[in-house]
């Protein structure tokens, strides 16, 4: 089983915190669509005929595309890859792009899951982040999606920013829970280098983020979501039973995936490669590979440690022994002992799992456990 990711590199405006590859100019959108439709058949053999269980249109802002463009992309995928019956087909959408007409067209094209970039239900937060939508649109788009028959919904929320005190963060989360949103992706606001947010903070035009506030709000989030019956199945992701993201879960399980579009990454189980992160060069030569890396056994092991530790299933020492050898598994268990004693990791049924407090330190712990 495999997945396909398509990177749509256009946005209406640049969010202050974003460091993804995108352009705010739509002048070459038609050229990009043509290039993407050329790349699809060029990469048909990458997944070696494996059944495609998930398709994810991300970006950027895929909802900026015309409905017929989305339909043509999905039709092209169906013509070249064995999409399974019941494949999860996700479209990332911004609230300001969602209309009743578009929702109907997306469903007609085969989209059956929406991931909506809400970020906050409060106007002050949205303005601070330089989001294109308004607080009323953040609410109304969810109603519209439901009325159009989209029950499989996810929304993004951001916490830890200087405009978001704990009480407002709680209101954001409780509103999502009250709306019955089946899947939430919640991210701590990160100040990435060379973003507008980074520049504004260094110029003292905006307040910096507080790691202490972020840690506290993450702990509160875990408590609220657990109380509402959500499964905290990955560090940043929460789902009601039966509503995990199948596409993202495949990443965390180490399954194969093909990335299409500029800057998109691909993984075939042995090597990782990524397309050039340049729209003009991609349009001139669709599928141009920017770089390829054949992974060593140690790199594959470290990736397994990093990814598995972020999930609720944790690191399975038996799987480690099968894939990388008994000695590696025993060594990891010994090195993890200090975190077990410190209360950051617990050992259950042959698995190493982060505790509530350990999840605050996930990246650091994984890095320390690397071979």
JSON list of C-alpha atoms in Angstrom, two decimals, residues 301 304-305 315 317 320 327-337 352 369-370:
[
{"chain": "A", "resi": 301, "resn": "UNK", "atom": "CA", "xyz": [16.97, 3.01, 12.05]},
{"chain": "A", "resi": 304, "resn": "UNK", "atom": "CA", "xyz": [12.20, 4.69, 12.67]},
{"chain": "A", "resi": 305, "resn": "UNK", "atom": "CA", "xyz": [13.16, 5.93, 16.15]},
{"chain": "A", "resi": 315, "resn": "UNK", "atom": "CA", "xyz": [8.91, 2.14, 19.34]},
{"chain": "A", "resi": 317, "resn": "UNK", "atom": "CA", "xyz": [11.44, -3.31, 20.16]},
{"chain": "A", "resi": 320, "resn": "UNK", "atom": "CA", "xyz": [13.46, -3.11, 15.73]},
{"chain": "A", "resi": 327, "resn": "UNK", "atom": "CA", "xyz": [21.74, -6.07, 19.36]},
{"chain": "A", "resi": 328, "resn": "UNK", "atom": "CA", "xyz": [20.41, -2.71, 18.13]},
{"chain": "A", "resi": 329, "resn": "UNK", "atom": "CA", "xyz": [17.10, -3.25, 19.93]},
{"chain": "A", "resi": 330, "resn": "UNK", "atom": "CA", "xyz": [18.80, -4.18, 23.19]},
{"chain": "A", "resi": 331, "resn": "UNK", "atom": "CA", "xyz": [21.17, -1.22, 22.91]},
{"chain": "A", "resi": 332, "resn": "UNK", "atom": "CA", "xyz": [18.26, 1.17, 22.41]},
{"chain": "A", "resi": 333, "resn": "UNK", "atom": "CA", "xyz": [16.44, -0.27, 25.42]},
{"chain": "A", "resi": 334, "resn": "UNK", "atom": "CA", "xyz": [19.52, 0.34, 27.57]},
{"chain": "A", "resi": 335, "resn": "UNK", "atom": "CA", "xyz": [19.98, 3.90, 26.29]},
{"chain": "A", "resi": 336, "resn": "UNK", "atom": "CA", "xyz": [16.31, 4.68, 26.91]},
{"chain": "A", "resi": 337, "resn": "UNK", "atom": "CA", "xyz": [16.54, 3.60, 30.55]},
{"chain": "A", "resi": 352, "resn": "UNK", "atom": "CA", "xyz": [8.84, 2.41, 24.34]},
{"chain": "A", "resi": 369, "resn": "UNK", "atom": "CA", "xyz": [18.48, 7.91, 21.09]},
{"chain": "A", "resi": 370, "resn": "UNK", "atom": "CA", "xyz": [19.79, 8.05, 17.52]}
]
